Coordinates of C-alpha atoms and ligand atoms in Angstrom, one line a residue:
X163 CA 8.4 129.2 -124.1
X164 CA 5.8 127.1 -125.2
X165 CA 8.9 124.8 -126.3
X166 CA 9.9 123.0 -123.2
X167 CA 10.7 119.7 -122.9
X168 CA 9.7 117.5 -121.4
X169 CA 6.3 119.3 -121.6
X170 CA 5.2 120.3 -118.1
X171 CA 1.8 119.8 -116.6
X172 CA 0.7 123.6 -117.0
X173 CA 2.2 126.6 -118.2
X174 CA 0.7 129.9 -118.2
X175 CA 2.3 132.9 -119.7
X176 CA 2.4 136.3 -119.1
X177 CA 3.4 139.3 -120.8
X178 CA 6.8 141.3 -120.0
X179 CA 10.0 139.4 -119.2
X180 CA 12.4 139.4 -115.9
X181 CA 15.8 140.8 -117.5
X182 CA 19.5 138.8 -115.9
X183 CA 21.8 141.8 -115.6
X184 CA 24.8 142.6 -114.1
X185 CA 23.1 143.4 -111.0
X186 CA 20.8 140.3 -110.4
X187 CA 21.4 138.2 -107.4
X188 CA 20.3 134.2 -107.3
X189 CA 19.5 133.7 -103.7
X190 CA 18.9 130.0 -102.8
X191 CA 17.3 129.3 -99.3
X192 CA 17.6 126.2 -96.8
X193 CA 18.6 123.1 -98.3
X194 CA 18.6 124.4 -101.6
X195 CA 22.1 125.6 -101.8
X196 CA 23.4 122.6 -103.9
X197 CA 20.9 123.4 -106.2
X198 CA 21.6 127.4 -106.2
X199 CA 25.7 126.5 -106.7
X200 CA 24.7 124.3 -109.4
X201 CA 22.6 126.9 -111.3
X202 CA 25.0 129.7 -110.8
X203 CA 28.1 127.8 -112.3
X204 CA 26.1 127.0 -115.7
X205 CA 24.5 130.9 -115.5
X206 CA 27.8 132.0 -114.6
X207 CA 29.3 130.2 -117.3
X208 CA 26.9 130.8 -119.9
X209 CA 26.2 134.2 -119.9
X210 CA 29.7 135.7 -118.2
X211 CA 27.1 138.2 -115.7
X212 CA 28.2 137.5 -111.9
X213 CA 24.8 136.5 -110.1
X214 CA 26.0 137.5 -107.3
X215 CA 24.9 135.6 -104.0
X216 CA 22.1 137.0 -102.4
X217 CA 21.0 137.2 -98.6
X218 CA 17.0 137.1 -98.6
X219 CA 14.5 136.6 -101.2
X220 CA 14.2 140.3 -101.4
X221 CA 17.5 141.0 -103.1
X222 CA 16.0 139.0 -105.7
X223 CA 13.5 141.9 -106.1
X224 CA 13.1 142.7 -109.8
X225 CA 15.6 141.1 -111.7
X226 CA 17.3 138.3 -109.7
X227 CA 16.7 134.5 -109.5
X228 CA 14.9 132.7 -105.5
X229 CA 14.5 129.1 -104.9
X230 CA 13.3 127.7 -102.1
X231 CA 11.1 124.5 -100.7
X232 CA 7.9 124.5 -100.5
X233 CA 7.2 121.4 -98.5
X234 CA 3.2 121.3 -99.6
X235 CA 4.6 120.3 -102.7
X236 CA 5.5 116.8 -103.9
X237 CA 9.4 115.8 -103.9
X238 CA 10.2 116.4 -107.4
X239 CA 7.1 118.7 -108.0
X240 CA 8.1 122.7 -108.8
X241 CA 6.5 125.8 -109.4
X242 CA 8.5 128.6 -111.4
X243 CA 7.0 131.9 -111.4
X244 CA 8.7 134.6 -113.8
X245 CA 6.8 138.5 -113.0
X246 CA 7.6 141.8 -111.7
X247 CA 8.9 140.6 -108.7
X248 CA 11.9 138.1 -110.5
X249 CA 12.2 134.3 -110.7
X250 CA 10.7 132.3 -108.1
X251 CA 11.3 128.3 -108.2
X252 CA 10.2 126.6 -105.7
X253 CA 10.3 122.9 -105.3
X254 CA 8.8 120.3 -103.1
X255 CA 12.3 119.2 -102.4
X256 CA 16.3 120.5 -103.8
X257 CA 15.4 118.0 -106.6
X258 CA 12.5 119.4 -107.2
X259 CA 14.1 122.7 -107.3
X260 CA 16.8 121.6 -109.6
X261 CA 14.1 120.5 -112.3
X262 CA 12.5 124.0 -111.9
X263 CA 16.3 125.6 -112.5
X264 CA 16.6 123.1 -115.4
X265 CA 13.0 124.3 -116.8
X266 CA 15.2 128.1 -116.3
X267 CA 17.7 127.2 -118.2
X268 CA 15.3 126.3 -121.3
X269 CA 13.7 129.8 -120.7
X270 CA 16.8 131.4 -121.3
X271 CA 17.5 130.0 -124.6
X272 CA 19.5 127.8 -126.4
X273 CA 23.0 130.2 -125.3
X274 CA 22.2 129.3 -121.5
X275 CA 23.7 125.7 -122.1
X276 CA 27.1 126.8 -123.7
X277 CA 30.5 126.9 -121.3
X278 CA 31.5 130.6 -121.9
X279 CA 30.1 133.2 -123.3
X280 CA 29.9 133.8 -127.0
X281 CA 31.3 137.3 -126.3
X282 CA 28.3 139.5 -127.7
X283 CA 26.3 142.0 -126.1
X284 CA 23.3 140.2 -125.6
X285 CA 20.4 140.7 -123.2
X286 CA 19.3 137.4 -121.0
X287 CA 15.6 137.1 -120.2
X288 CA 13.2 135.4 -118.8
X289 CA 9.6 135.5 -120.0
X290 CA 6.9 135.9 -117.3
X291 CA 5.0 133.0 -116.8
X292 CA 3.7 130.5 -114.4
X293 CA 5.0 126.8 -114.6
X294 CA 3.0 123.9 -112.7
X295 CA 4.8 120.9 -113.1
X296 CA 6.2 117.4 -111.7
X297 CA 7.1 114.3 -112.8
X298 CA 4.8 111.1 -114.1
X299 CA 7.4 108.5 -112.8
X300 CA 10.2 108.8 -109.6
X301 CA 12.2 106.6 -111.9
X302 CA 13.3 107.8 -115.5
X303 CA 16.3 105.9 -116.2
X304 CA 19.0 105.6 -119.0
X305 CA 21.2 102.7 -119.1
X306 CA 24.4 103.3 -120.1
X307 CA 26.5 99.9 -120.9
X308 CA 30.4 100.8 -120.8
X309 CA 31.8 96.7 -120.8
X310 CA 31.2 96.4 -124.8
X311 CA 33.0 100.0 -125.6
X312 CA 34.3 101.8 -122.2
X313 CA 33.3 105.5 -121.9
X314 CA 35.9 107.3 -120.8
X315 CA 35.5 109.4 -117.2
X316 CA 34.3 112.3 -118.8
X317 CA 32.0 111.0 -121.2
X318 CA 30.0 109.5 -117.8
X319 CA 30.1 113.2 -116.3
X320 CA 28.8 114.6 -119.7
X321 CA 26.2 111.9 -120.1
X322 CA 25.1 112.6 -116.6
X323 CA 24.5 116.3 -117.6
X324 CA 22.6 115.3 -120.7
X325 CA 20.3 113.6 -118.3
X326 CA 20.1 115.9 -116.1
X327 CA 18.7 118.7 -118.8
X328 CA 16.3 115.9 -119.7
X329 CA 14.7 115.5 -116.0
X330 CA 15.6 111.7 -116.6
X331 CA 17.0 110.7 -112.6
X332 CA 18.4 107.1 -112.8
X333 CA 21.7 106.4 -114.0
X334 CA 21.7 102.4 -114.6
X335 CA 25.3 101.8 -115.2
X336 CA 26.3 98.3 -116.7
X337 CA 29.8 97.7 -115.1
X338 CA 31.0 94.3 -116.3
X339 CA 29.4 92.0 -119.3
X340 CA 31.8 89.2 -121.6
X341 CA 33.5 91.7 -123.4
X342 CA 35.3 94.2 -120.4
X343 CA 35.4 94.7 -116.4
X344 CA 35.4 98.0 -115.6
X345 CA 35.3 98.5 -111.8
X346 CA 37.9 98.4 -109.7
X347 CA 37.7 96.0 -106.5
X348 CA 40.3 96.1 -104.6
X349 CA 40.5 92.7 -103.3
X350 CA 40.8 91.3 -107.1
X351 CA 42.7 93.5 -108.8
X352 CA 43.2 90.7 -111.8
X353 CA 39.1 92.0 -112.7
X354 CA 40.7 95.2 -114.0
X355 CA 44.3 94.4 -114.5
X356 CA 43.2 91.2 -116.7
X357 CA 39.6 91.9 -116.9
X358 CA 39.2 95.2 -118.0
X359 CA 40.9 94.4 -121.8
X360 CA 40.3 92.8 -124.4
X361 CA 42.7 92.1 -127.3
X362 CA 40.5 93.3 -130.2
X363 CA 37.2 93.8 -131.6
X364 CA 34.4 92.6 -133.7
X365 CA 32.5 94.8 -136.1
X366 CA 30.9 94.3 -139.3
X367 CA 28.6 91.8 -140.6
X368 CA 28.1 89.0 -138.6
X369 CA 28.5 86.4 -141.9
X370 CA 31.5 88.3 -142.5
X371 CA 32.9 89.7 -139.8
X372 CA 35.8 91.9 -139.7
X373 CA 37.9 92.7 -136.8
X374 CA 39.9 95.8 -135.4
X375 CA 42.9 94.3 -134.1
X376 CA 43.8 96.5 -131.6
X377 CA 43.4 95.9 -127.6
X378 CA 40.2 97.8 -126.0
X379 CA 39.8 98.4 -122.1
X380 CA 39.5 101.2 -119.7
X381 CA 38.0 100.9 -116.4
X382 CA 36.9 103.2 -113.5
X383 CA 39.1 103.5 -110.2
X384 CA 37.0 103.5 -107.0
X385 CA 37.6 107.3 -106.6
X386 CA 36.5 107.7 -110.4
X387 CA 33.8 106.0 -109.4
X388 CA 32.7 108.1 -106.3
X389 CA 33.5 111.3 -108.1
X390 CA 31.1 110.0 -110.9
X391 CA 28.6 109.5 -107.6
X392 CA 28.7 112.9 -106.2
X393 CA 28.7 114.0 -109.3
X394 CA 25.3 112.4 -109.9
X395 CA 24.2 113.2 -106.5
X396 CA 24.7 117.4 -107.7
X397 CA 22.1 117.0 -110.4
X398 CA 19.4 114.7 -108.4
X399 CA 20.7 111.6 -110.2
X400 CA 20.9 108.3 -108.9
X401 CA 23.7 105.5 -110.0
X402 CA 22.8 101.9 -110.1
X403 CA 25.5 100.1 -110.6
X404 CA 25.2 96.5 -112.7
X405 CA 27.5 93.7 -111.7
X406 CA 25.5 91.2 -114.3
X407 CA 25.5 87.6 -113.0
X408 CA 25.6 84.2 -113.5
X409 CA 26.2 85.1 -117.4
X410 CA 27.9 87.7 -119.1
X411 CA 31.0 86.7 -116.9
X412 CA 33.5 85.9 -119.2
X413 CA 35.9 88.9 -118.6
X414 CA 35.8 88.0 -114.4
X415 CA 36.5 84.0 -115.6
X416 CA 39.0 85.3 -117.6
X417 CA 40.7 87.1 -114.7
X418 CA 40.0 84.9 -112.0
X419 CA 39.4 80.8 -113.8
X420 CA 38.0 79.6 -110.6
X421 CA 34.7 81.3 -111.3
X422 CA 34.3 79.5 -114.4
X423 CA 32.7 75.9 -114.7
X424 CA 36.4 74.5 -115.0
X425 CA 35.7 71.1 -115.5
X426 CA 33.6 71.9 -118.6
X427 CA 36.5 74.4 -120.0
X428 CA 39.1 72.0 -118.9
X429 CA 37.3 69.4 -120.8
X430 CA 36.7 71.3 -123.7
X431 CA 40.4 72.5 -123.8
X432 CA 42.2 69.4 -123.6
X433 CA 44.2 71.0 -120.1
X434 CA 44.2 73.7 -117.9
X435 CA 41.3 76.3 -118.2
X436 CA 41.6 79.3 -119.8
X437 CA 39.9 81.7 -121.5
X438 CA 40.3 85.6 -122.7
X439 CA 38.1 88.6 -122.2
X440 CA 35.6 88.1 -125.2
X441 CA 36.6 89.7 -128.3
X442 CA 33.2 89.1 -130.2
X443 CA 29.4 90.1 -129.6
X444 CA 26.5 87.5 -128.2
X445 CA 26.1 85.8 -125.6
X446 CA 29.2 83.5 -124.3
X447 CA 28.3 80.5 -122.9
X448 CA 31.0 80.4 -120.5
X449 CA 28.7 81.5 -117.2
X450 CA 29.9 81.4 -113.5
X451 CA 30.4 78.3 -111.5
X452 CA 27.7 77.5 -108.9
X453 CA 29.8 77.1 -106.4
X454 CA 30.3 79.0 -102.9
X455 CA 33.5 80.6 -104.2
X456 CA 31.8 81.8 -106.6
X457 CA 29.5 83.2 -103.9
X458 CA 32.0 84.3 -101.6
X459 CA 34.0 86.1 -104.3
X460 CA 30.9 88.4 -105.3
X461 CA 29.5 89.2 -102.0
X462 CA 33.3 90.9 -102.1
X463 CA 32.6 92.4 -104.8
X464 CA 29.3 93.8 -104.0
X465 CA 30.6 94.8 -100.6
X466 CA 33.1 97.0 -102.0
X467 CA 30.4 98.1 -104.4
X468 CA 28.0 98.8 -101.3
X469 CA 30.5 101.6 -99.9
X470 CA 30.5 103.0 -103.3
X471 CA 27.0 103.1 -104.2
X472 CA 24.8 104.6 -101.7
X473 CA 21.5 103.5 -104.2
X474 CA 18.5 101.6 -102.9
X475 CA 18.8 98.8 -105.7
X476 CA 21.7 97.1 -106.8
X477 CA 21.1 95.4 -110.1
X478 CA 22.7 91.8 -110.4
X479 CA 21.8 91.6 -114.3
X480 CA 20.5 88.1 -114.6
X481 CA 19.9 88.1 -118.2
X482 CA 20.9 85.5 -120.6
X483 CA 22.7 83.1 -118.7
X484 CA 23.2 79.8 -120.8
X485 CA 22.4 76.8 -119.2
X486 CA 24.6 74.7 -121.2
X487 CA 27.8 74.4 -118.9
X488 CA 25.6 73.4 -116.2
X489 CA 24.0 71.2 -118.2
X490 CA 27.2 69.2 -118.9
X491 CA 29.1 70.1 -115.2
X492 CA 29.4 67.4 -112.8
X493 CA 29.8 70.2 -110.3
X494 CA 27.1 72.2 -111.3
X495 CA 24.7 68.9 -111.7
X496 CA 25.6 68.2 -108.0
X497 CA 25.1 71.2 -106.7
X498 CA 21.4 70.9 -108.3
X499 CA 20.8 67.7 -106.4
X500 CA 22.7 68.7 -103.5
X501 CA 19.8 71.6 -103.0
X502 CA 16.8 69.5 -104.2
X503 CA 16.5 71.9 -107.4
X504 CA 14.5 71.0 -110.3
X505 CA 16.6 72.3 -113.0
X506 CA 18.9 74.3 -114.3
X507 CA 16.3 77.3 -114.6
X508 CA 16.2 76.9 -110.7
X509 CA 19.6 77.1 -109.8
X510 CA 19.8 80.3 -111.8
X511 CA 17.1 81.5 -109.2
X512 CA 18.9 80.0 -106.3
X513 CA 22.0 81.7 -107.4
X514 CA 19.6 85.4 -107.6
X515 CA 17.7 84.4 -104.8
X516 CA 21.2 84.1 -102.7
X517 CA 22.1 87.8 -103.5
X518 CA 18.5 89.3 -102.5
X519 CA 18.6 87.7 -99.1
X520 CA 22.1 89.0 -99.0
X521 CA 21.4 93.0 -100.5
X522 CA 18.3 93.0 -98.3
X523 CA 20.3 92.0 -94.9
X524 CA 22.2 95.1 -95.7
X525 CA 19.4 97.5 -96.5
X526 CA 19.6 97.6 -99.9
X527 CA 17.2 95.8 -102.9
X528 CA 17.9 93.4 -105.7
X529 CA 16.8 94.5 -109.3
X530 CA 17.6 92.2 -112.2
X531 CA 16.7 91.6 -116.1
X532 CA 13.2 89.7 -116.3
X533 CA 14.9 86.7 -117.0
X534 CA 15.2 86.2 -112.9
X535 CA 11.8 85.4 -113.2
X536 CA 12.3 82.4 -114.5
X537 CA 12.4 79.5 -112.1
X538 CA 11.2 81.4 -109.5
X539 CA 11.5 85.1 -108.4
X540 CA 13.2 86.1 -105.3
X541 CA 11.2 87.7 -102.6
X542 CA 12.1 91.3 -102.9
X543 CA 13.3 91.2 -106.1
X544 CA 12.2 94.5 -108.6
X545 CA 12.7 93.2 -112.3
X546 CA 13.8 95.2 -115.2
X547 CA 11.8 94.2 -118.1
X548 CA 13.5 94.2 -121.4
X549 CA 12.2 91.6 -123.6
X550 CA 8.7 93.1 -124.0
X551 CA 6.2 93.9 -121.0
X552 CA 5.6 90.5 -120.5
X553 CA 7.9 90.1 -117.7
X554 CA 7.3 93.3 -116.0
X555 CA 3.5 92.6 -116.2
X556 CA 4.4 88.7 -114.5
X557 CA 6.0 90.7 -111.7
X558 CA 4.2 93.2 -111.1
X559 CA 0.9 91.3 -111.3
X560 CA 3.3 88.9 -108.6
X561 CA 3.0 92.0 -106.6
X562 CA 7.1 93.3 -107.8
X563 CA 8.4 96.5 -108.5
X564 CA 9.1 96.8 -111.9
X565 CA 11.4 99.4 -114.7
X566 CA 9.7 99.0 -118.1
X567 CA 12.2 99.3 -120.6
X568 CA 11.3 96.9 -124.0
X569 CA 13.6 96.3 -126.5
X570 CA 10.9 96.9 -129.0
X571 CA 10.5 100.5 -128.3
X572 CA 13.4 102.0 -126.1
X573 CA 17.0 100.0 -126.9
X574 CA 18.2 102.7 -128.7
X575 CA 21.1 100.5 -130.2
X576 CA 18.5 100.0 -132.4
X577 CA 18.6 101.8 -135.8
X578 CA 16.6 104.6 -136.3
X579 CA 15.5 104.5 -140.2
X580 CA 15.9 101.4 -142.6
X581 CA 18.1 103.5 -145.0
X582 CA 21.1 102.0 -146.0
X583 CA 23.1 105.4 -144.9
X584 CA 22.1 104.6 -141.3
X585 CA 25.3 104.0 -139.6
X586 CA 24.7 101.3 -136.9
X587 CA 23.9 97.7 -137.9
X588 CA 21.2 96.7 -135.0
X589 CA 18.1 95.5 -137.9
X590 CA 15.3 96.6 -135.9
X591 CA 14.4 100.1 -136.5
X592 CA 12.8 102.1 -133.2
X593 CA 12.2 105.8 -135.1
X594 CA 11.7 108.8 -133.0
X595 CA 7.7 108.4 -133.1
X596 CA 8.2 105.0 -131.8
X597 CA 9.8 106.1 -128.6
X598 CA 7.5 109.0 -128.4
X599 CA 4.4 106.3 -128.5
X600 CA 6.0 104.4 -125.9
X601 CA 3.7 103.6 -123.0
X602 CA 5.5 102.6 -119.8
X603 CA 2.1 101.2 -118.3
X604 CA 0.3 98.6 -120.0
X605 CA -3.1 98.7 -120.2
X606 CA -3.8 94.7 -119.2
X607 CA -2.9 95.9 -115.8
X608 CA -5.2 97.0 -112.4
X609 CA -4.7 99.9 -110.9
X610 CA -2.8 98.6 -107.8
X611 CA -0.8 96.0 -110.2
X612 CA 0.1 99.6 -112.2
X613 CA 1.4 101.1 -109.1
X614 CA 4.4 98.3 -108.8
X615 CA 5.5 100.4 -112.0
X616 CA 8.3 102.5 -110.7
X617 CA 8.7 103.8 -114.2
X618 CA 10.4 103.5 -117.4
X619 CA 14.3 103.5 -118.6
X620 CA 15.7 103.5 -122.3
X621 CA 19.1 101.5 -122.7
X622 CA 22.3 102.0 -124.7
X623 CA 24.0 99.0 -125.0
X624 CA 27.5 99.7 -127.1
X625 CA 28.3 96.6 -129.4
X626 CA 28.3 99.1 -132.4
X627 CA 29.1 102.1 -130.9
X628 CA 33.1 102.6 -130.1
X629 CA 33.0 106.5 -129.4
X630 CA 31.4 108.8 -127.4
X631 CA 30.4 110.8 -130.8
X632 CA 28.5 107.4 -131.9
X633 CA 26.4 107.0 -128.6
X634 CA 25.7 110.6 -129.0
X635 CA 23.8 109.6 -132.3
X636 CA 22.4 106.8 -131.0
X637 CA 20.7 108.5 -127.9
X638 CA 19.5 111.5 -129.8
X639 CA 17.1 112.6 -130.6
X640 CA 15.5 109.4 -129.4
X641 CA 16.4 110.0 -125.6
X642 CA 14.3 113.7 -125.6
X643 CA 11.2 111.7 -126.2
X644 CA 11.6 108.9 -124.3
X645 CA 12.3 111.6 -121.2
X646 CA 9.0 113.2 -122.0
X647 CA 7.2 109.6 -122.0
X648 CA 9.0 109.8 -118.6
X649 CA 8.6 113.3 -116.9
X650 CA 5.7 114.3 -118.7
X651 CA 1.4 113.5 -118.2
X652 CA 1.0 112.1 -121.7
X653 CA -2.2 110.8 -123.0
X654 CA -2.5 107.2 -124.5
X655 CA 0.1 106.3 -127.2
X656 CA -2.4 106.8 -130.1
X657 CA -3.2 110.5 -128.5
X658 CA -0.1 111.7 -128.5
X659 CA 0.4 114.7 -130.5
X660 CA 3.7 114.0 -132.3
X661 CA 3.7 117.1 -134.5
X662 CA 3.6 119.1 -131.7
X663 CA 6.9 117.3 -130.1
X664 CA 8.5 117.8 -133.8
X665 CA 7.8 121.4 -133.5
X666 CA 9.0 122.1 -129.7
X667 CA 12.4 119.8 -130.8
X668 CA 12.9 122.5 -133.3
X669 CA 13.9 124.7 -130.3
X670 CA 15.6 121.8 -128.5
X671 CA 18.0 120.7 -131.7
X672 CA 19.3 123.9 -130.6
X673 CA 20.0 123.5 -127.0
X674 CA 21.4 120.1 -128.4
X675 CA 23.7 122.0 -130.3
X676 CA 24.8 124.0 -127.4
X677 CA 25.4 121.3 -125.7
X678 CA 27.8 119.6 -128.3
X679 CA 25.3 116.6 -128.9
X680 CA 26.5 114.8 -132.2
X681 CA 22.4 113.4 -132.4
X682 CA 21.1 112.3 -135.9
X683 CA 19.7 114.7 -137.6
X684 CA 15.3 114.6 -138.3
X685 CA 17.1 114.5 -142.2
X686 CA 19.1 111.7 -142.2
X687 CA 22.7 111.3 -140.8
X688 CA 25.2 113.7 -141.3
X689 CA 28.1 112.8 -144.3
X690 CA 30.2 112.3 -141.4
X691 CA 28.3 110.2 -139.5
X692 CA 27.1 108.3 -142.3
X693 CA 30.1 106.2 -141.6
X694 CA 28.5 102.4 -142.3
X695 CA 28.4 99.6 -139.7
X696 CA 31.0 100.9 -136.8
X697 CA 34.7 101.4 -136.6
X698 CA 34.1 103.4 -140.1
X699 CA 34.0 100.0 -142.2
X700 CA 31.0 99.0 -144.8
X701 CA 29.0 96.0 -143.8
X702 CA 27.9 93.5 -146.6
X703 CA 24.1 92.4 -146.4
X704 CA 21.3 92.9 -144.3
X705 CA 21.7 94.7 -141.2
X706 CA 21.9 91.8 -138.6
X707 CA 19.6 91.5 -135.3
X708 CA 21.4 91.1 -131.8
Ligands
ACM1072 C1 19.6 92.6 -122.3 O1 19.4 93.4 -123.2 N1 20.4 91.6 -122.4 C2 19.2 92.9 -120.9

């Protein structure tokens, strides 16, 4: 009991236990019926007993499962109280309800996350206790990016329960980079039909590199894509989508040339421009056009994307966007005089700056990489920042909302030991301590400049991993503490009691294997994931750094 995680703010226990039988009703009250269907399917599943539907609290009496609001409560604050009377959950809101009935599920065991039952005669109890608890951020996020290697319908779904189980409640999910499109807009269907494949793959050492010559693509239909949505919507999760602009464009030039800075390509090429999906990891320098097709073509795609994504923020990525095609564009150059721009820097900012005004004049907010800082941050703009806290501590200290989500503690491409049997070739390690010692808040900042920080966000980007059996390792164990940095009232990074999180994970490694997760193991990988670099090939030398 005293193994939950993310650790809530109080738990006190009692001393008997409220027994799930045959019997046992689960009564959910107003607005928490989502949340009650929800929590019956898994029980259901799990533990093969009925739970029937009940009418009133009361035929919860004993041995049955209530939730209801308590609207003195915060939104995503709960109480669970386990006793003579039965399971109580009450939450501030249905969200904060679920994360009670996810809290539940922990108390039940590590058997209360499989799909059927194992087929024992087993007994299914809750301990009595008293659980105070609610989140330290409203935004706990995971970035998922599915351009490098797609991940497949159901691998979304899946990863969304993983959240879910973890309290995290922001799905950021990076749609389109260099390397694959994977949204369908119906106006251009060339983004998927051309966009969303690329011929083959890098992997290996990047002195060396080796390649898998076989075509990779995939992409998500718009009623994939709503499905994936509601789906989110079920388990209190919200989807930002990524559409990352001016850079990491390629696959859209590739489909649509126009976008491109043709009269750079064109010169380059000795005739008419043209260039592939990327079939190799970096950065390409071939960034969009800053032209007002190029502006016209994504406000179609973000319209489409507006009636798919019902999130506040839209993220426009932003992020390494080589300068060097404007540099050397006559178009681009013009355009830079044309508005009285300084720079190249600037018209990167004009370019974000265009797609704030626009997002905001339909209700919605711009968040980008911290790179939009540069040259100038849009008014409303909420910055993501990746390369350190440097970024997020310009904006917020600019008076922005701000995601904290370093590269030096929480990319968990990053390896996570230096031993040469670790399977994924990022060089920096980020170990399970250093994600547990990850503070979203720095300390350089005031109180009020603190409260721009919506919260915190760990990101999987998929260079080096091509299945959903290699994100799995990636993410875990590192994701369970990174959601406890999120959910739970930690103290400073150098307080943290680590041992104590190693010995709770002891229990959770279990619910992990309930759940199927194919996480590293606290010994060292597996033999069969000890597979080096990806695509099951050895990689000569150092481990090389993005
Ligand atoms: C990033 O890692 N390029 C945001």
């Amino acid at each position: 009991m005293t193994e939950l995680i993310p650790a809530p703010r109080s738990v006190v226990a009692g001393s008997g236990e409220v027994r799930l039988t045959a019997l046992s009703q689960l009564y959910a009250g107003t607005a928490t019926e989502g949340v009650g269907h929800w929590l019956r399917t898994v029980l259901c599943q799990a533990t093969g007993l009925p739970l029937r539907e009940g009418w009133e609290l009361d035929d919860t009496e004993g041995d049955g499962i209530g939730l209801q609001l308590d609207l003195e409560l915060g939104p995503e604050e709960y109480r669970l109280v386990s006793d003579p009377t039965g399971v109580l959950i009450e939450g501030g809101s249905a969200a904060g309800v679920f994360w009670g009935a996810q809290t539940l599920r922990q108390l039940l065991g590590p058997d209360a996350y499989r799909r059927a039952p194992l087929g024992r005669d087993r007994t299914w109890a809750v301990p009595h206790v008293t659980i105070q608890d609610a989140p330290r951020f409203g935004w706990r996020g995971l970035m998922l990016d599915v351009a490098r290697h797609f991940m497949p319908k159901d691998g979304v779904l899946r990863y969304l329960d993983l959240m879910a189980a973890h309290k995290l409640n922001v799905f950021h999910f990076h749609l389109t980079d260099d390397q694959g499109w994977r949204v369908e807009i119906q106006r251009y269907p060339k983004l998927t039909e051309t966009g969303s494949w690329r011929s083959r793959t890098k992997f290996g050492h990047r002195a060396s590199p080796l390649w898998e010559e076989k075509p990779h693509g995939g992409y998500y239909t718009q009623d994939d894509i709503r499905e994936i949505v509601a789906y989110a919507a079920e388990r209190h999760i919200t989807v930002v989508p990524e559409i990352d602009v001016p850079g990491h464009s390629q696959a859209a030039i590739a489909a649509y040339p126009e976008l491109g800075n043709t009269d750079v390509i064109a010169a380059s090429m000795e005739g008419a421009p043209s260039l592939s999906v990327w079939d190799t990891w970096g950065i390409s320098p071939n960034v969009l056009a800053p032209t007002d097709n190029t502006l016209r073509f994504y406000e179609g795609v973000f319209e489409e994307l507006l009636d798919l994504f019902p999130s506040e923020f839209i993220h426009v990525g932003g992020d390494e966007c080589l300068k060097d095609q404007w540099r050397q564009s006559p178009t681009a150059q013009a355009r830079i005089k044309e508005l009285g721009l300084a720079d190249e820097d600037e018209l990167q900012s004009w370019f974000i700056g265009h797609f704030d005004k626009w997002l905001t004049a339909r209700g919605r907010r711009l968040i980008g990489w911290d790179e939009i800082l540069e040259g100038g941050l849009a008014d409303g703009a909420a910055v993501s920042s990746w390369r350190g806290y440097q970024g997020g501590i310009a904006a917020a200290r600019a008076g922005h909302d701000v995601v904290m989500c370093p590269e030096q503690q929480v990319y968990l491409d990053h390896r996570q030991a230096p031993g040469a049997d670790e399977p994924v070739p990022i060089g920096y390690v980020r170990t399970l301590e250093d994600v547990y010692r990850f503070e979203p808040v720095p300390p350089e900042l005031t109180s009020a400049e603190a409260a721009h920080v919506l919260g915190a966000q760990s990101n999987v980007w998929t260079e080096v991993m091509e299945d959903p059996a290699r994100v799995d390792y990636q993410t875990f164990p590192r994701l369970t503490a990174f959601a406890e940095v999120a959910w739970s009232a930690l103290p400073a990074p150098a307080e943290r009691d680590f041992g104590d999180f190693e010995r709770r994970m002891a229990a959770h490694y279990r619910r992990l294997d309930a759940l199927g997760v194919a996480y590293r193991p606290p010994a060292g990988p597996l033999p069969w994931q000890r597979r080096p670099g990806v695509l099951g090939r050895p990689i000569e030398g150092p481990p090389p750094n993005r």
